[in-house]
Short mmCIF file of C-alpha atoms in Angstrom, two decimals:
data_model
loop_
_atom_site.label_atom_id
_atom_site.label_comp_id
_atom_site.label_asym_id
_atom_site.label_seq_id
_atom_site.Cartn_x
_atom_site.Cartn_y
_atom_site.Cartn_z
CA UNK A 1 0.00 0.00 0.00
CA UNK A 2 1.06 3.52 -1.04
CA UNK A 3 1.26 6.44 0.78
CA UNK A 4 -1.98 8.87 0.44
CA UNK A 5 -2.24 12.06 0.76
CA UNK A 6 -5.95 14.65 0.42
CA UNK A 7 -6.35 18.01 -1.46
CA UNK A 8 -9.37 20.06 0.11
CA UNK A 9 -10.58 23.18 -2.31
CA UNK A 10 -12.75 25.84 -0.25
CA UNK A 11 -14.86 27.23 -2.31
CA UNK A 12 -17.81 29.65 -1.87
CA UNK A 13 -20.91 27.12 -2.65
CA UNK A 14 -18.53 23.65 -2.11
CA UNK A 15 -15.50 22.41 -0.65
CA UNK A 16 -13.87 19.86 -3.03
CA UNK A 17 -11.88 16.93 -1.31
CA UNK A 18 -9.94 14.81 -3.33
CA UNK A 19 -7.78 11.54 -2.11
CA UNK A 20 -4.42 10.92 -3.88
CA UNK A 21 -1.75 8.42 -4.24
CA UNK A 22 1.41 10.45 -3.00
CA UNK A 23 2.53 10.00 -6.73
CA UNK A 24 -0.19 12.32 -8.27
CA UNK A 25 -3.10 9.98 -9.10
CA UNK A 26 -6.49 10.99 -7.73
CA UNK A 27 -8.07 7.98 -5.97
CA UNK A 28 -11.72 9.51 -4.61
CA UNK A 29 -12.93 13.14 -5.01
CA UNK A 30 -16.39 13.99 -3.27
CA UNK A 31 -17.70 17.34 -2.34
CA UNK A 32 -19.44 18.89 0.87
CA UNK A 33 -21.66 21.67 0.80
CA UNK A 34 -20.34 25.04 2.28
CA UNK A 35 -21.74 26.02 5.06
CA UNK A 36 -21.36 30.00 5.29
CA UNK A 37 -23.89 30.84 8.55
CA UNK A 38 -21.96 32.14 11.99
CA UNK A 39 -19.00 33.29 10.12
CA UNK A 40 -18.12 29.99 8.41
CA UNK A 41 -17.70 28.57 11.59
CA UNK A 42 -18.81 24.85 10.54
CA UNK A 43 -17.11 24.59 7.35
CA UNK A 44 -13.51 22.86 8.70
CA UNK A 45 -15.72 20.61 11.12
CA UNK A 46 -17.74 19.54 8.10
CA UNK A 47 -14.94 18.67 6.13
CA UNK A 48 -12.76 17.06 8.45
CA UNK A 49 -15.88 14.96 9.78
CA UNK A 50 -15.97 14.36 5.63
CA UNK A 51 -12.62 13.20 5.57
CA UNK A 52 -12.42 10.91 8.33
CA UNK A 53 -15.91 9.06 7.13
CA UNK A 54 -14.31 8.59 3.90
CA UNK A 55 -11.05 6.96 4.93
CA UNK A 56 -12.92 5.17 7.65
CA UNK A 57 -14.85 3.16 4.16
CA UNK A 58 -12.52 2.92 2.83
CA UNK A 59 -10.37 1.47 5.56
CA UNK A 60 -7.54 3.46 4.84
CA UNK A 61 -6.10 4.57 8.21
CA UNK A 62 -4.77 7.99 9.38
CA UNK A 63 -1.26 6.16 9.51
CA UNK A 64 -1.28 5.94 5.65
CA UNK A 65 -1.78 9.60 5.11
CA UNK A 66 0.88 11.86 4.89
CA UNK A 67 -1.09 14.93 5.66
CA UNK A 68 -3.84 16.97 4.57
CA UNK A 69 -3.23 19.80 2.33
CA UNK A 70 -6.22 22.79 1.56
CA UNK A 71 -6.54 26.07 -0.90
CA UNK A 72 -8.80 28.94 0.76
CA UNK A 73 -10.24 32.02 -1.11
CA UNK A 74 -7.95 34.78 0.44
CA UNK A 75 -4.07 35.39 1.29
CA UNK A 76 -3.03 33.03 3.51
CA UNK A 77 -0.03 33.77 5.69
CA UNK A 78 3.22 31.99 6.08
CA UNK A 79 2.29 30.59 9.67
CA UNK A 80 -1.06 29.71 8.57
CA UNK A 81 -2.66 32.71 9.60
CA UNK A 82 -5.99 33.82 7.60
CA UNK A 83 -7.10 37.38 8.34
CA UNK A 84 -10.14 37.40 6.23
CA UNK A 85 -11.88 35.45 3.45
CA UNK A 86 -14.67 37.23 2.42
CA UNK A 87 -16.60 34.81 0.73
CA UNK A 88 -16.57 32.41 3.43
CA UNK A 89 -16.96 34.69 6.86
CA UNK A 90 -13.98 34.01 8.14
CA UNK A 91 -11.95 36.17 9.91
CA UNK A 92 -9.07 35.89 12.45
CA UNK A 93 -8.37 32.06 11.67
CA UNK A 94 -5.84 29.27 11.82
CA UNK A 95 -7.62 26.76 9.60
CA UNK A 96 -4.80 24.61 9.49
CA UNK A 97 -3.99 23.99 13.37
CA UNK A 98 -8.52 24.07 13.72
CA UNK A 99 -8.46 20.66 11.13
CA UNK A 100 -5.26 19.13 12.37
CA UNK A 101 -7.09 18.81 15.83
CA UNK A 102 -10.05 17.17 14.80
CA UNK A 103 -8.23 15.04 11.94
CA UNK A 104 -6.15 13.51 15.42
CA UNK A 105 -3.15 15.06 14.53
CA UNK A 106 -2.57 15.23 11.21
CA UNK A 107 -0.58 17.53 9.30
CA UNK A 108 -2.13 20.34 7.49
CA UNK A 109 -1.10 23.26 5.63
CA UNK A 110 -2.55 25.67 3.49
CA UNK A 111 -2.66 28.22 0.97
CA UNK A 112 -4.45 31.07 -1.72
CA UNK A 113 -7.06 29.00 -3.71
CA UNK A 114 -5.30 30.31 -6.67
CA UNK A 115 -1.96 29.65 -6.14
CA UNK A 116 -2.41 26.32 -5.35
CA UNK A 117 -4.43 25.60 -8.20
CA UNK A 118 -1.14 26.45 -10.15
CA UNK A 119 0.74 24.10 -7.85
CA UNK A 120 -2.01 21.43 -8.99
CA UNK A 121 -1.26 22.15 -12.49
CA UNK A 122 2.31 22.49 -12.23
CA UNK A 123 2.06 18.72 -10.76
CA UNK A 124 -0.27 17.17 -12.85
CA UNK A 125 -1.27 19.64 -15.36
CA UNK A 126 -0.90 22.06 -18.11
CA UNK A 127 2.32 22.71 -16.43
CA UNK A 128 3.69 19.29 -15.79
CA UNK A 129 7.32 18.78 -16.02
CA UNK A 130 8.23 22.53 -15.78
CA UNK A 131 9.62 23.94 -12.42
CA UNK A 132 8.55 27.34 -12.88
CA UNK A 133 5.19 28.23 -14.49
CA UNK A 134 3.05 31.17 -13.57
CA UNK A 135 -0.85 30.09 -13.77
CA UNK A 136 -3.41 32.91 -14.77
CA UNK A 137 -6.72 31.82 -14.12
CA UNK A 138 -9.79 33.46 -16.31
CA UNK A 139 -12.93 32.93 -14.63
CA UNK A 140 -15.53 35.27 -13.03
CA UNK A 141 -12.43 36.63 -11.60
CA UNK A 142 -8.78 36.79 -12.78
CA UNK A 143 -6.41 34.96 -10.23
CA UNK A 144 -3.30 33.75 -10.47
CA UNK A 145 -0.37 31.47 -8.96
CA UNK A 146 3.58 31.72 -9.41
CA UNK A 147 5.59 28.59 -9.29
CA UNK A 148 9.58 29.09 -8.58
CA UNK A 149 11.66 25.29 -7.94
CA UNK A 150 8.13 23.95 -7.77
CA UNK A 151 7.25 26.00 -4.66
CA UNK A 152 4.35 28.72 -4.40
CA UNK A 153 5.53 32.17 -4.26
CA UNK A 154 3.36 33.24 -1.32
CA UNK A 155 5.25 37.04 -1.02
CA UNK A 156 5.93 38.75 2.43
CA UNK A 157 2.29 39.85 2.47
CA UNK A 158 0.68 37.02 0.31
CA UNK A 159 -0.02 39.35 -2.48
CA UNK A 160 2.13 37.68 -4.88
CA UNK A 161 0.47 35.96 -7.57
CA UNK A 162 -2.69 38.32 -7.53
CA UNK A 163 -2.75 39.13 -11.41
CA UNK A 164 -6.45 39.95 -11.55
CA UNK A 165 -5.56 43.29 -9.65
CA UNK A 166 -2.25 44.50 -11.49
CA UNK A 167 -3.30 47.99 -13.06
CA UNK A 168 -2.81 47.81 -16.83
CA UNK A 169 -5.34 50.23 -18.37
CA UNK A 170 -5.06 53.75 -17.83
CA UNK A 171 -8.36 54.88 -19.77
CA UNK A 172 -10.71 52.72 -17.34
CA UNK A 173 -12.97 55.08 -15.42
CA UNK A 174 -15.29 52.53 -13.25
CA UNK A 175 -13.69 51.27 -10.39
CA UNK A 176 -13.04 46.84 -9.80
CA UNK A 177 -13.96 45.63 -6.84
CA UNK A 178 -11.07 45.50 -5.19
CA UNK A 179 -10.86 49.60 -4.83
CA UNK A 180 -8.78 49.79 -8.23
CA UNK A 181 -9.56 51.55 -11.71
CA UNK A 182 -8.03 49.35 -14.65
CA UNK A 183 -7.26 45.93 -13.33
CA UNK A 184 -6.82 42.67 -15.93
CA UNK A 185 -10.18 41.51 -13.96
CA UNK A 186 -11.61 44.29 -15.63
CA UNK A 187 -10.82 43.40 -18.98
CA UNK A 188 -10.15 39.72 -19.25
CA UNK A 189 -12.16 38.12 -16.51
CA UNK A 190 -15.58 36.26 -17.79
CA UNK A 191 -17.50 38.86 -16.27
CA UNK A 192 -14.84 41.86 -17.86
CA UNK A 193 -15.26 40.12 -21.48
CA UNK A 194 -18.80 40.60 -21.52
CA UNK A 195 -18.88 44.29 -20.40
CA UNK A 196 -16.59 45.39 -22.73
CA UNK A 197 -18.56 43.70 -25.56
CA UNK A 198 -21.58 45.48 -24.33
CA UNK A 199 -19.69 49.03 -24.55
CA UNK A 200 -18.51 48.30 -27.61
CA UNK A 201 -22.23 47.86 -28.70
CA UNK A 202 -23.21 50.98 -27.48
CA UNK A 203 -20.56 52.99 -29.05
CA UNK A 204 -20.61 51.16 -32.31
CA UNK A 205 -23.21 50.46 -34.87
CA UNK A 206 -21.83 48.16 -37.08
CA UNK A 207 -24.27 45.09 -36.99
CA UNK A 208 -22.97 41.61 -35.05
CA UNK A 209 -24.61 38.48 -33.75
CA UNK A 210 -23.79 39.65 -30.62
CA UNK A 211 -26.78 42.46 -30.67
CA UNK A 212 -29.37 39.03 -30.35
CA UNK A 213 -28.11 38.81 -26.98
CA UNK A 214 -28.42 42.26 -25.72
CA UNK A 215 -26.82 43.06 -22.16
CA UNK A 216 -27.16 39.17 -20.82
CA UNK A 217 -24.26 38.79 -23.88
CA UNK A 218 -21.63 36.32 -21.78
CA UNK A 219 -18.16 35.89 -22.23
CA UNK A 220 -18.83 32.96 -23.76
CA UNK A 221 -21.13 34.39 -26.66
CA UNK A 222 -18.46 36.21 -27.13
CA UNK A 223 -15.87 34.18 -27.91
CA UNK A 224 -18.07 32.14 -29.98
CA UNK A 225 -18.74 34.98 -32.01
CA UNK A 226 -15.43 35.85 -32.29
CA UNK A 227 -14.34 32.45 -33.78
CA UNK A 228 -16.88 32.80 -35.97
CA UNK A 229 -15.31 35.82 -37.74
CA UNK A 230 -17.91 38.63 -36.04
CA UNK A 231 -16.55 41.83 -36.51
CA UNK A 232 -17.50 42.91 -33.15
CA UNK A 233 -16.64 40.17 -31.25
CA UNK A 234 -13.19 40.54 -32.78
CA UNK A 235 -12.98 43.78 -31.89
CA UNK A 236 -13.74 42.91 -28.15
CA UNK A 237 -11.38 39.96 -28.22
CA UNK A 238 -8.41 42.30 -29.86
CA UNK A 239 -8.79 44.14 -26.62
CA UNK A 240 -8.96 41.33 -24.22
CA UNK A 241 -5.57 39.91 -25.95
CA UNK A 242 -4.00 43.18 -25.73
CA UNK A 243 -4.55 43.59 -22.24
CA UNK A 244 -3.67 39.63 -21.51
CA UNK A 245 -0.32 40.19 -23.52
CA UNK A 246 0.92 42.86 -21.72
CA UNK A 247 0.21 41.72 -18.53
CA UNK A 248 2.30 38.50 -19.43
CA UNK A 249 4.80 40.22 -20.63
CA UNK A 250 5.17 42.31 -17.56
CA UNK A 251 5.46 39.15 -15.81
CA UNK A 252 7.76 37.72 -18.25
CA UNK A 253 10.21 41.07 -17.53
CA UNK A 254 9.88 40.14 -13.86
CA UNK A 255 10.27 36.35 -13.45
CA UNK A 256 10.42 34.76 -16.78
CA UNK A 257 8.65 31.69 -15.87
CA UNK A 258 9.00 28.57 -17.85
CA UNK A 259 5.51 28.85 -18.96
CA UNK A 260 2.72 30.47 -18.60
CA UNK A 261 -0.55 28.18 -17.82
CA UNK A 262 -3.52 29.78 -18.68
CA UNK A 263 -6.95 28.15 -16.63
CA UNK A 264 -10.90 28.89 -15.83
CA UNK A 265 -13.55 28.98 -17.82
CA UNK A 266 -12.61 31.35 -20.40
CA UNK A 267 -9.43 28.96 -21.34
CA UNK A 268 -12.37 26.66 -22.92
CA UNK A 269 -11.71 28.70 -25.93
CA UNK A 270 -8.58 27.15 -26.08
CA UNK A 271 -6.06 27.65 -29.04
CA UNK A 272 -8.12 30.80 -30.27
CA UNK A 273 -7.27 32.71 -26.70
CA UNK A 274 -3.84 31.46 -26.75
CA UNK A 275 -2.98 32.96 -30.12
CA UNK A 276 -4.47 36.01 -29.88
CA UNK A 277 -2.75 36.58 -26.78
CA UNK A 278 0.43 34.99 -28.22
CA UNK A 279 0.37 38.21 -30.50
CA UNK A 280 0.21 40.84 -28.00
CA UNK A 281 2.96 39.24 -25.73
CA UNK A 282 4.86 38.94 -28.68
CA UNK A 283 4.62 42.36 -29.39
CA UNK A 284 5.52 43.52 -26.01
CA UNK A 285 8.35 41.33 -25.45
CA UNK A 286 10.74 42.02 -28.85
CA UNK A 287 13.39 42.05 -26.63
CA UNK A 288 14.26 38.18 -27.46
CA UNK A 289 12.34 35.13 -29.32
CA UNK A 290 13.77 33.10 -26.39
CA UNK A 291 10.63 33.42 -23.58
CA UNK A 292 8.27 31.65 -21.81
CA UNK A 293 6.03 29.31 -23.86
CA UNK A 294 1.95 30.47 -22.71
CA UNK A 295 -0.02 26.53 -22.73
CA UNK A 296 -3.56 25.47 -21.85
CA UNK A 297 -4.25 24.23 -18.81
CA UNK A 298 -5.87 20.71 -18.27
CA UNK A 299 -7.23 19.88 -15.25
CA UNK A 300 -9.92 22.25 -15.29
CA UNK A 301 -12.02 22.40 -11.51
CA UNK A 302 -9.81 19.99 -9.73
CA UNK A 303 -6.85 22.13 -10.16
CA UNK A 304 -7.52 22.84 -6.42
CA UNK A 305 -7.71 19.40 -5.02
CA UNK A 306 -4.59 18.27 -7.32
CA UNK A 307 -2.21 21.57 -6.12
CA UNK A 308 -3.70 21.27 -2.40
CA UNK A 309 -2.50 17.59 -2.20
CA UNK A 310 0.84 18.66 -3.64
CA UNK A 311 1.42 21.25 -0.80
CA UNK A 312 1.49 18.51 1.83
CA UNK A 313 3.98 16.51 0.03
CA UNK A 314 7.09 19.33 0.60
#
């Protein structure tokens, strides 16, 4: 019998739990609901509770299990520490000492939802067999991860890694919702696609498919649209690239990572995104041909569990 080892994702409607052969293969993954009421104050009971029932039928015992590793949605400090996760409640928590007690024990650690999801994809993923990849994540949000030697690069005040909020677009005039005016979220997230392709019906009047929709038009309409040949949704998309490129290229001038891993729900579009981004950071970057390759990333939602896993095997 192998070592195991579990990956817990926290999210905002679930926590994801995975069970994994110490080598990378995913045994088991199950989900819990999250429960948000009194400050979050049940969620880490509910999962461990999860955890132990699991193992228990499946009579693996706590002696086989290296440790427990989880990604929460907010900075998590070096000792563990979690000030505040706003989508959750908490506030003022060790999560990782509050499971180790009820799980007997155990080891835990944790970290940023969306740094570990790199890890996870740096393991077993898009990113597999690099060292040093730096994940950008394109969902409702932009997040992102930065891999150095395989290890998350947390920063001094866990900020490191948070792409979404890196100000890149000096004409924005409403405000994200993390205080800033011009963030990549604004521009490149799901929810950032779709309201530029609505401003861009307002202030044109050139006909697209995209008019049909009206202001429900989604990111993904959008892209669709755009493959298609619309002229609008081209238009839109020329933006979103040129926004995406620079911000990789910034990060290429900073840590020229292997690769870059691109992930969430906008990556669906798959080689489309990658190109048109490919020619923005190519046009930012003339400085050499020899730069970080930008890939696809392939494990999709259990990025989390996979890179969570991962942490508890350093």
């Amino acid at each position: 019998m192998g070592m195991k080892c579990i990956g817990v994702d926290v999210g905002g409607t679930s926590v994801k739990i995975g069970l994994f052969e110490v080598t990378g293969t995913l045994i088991h993954k199950w989900e819990v609901p999250t429960r948000k009421e009194e400050g979050g104050k049940y969620i880490i009971e509910d999962v461990s509770n999860s955890i132990l029932k699991v193992l228990e039928e499946r009579g693996i015992s706590l002696d086989e299990v290296e440790g427990v590793g989880m990604g929460v949605p907010g900075p998590v400090m070096p000792n563990g520490y979690v000030e505040v996760c706003v989508n959750l409640g908490w506030r003022d928590m060790y999560p990782e000492r509050e499971m180790s007690e009820r799980l007997h024990g155990l080891p835990v650690k944790s970290g940023n939802d969306a740094n570990v999801a790199a890890l996870g994809e740096m393991w077993q993923g898009g990113g597999k067999g690099y060292d040093d990849i730096v994940m950008v994540t394109l969902g409702t949000g932009v997040g992102g991860g930065v891999i150095i030697d395989q290890k998350i690069i947390a920063g001094k005040h866990g900020l490191a890694g948070e792409i979404g909020h890196m100000h890149i677009r000096d004409d924005e005039t409403e405000s994200c919702n993390c205080g800033g005016v011009g963030c990549v979220e604004q521009v490149a997230s799901a929810t950032g696609i779709a309201r530029e392709a609505r401003r861009k019906m307002a202030a044109l009047d050139i006909p697209s498919v995209l008019r049909e929709y009206g202001d429900n038009v989604t990111a993904k309409d959008v892209l669709d649209a755009a493959k298609a040949g619309d002229e609008l949704a081209c238009m839109v998309m020329e933006v979103v690239g040129r926004y995406l490129g620079l911000t990789l290229a910034h990060i290429s001038m900073t840590t020229d990572p292997e690769v870059f891993v691109i992930g969430g729900g906008v990556s669906k579009a798959g080689p489309f995104l990658i190109d048109n981004i490919y020619k923005h950071y190519n046009k930012f970057t003339p400085i050499s041909q020899n730069k970080s390759k930008i890939l696809l990333a392939t494990l999709g939602n259990d990025a989390g569990i996979y890179g969570a896993a991962r942490l508890i095997l350093d």
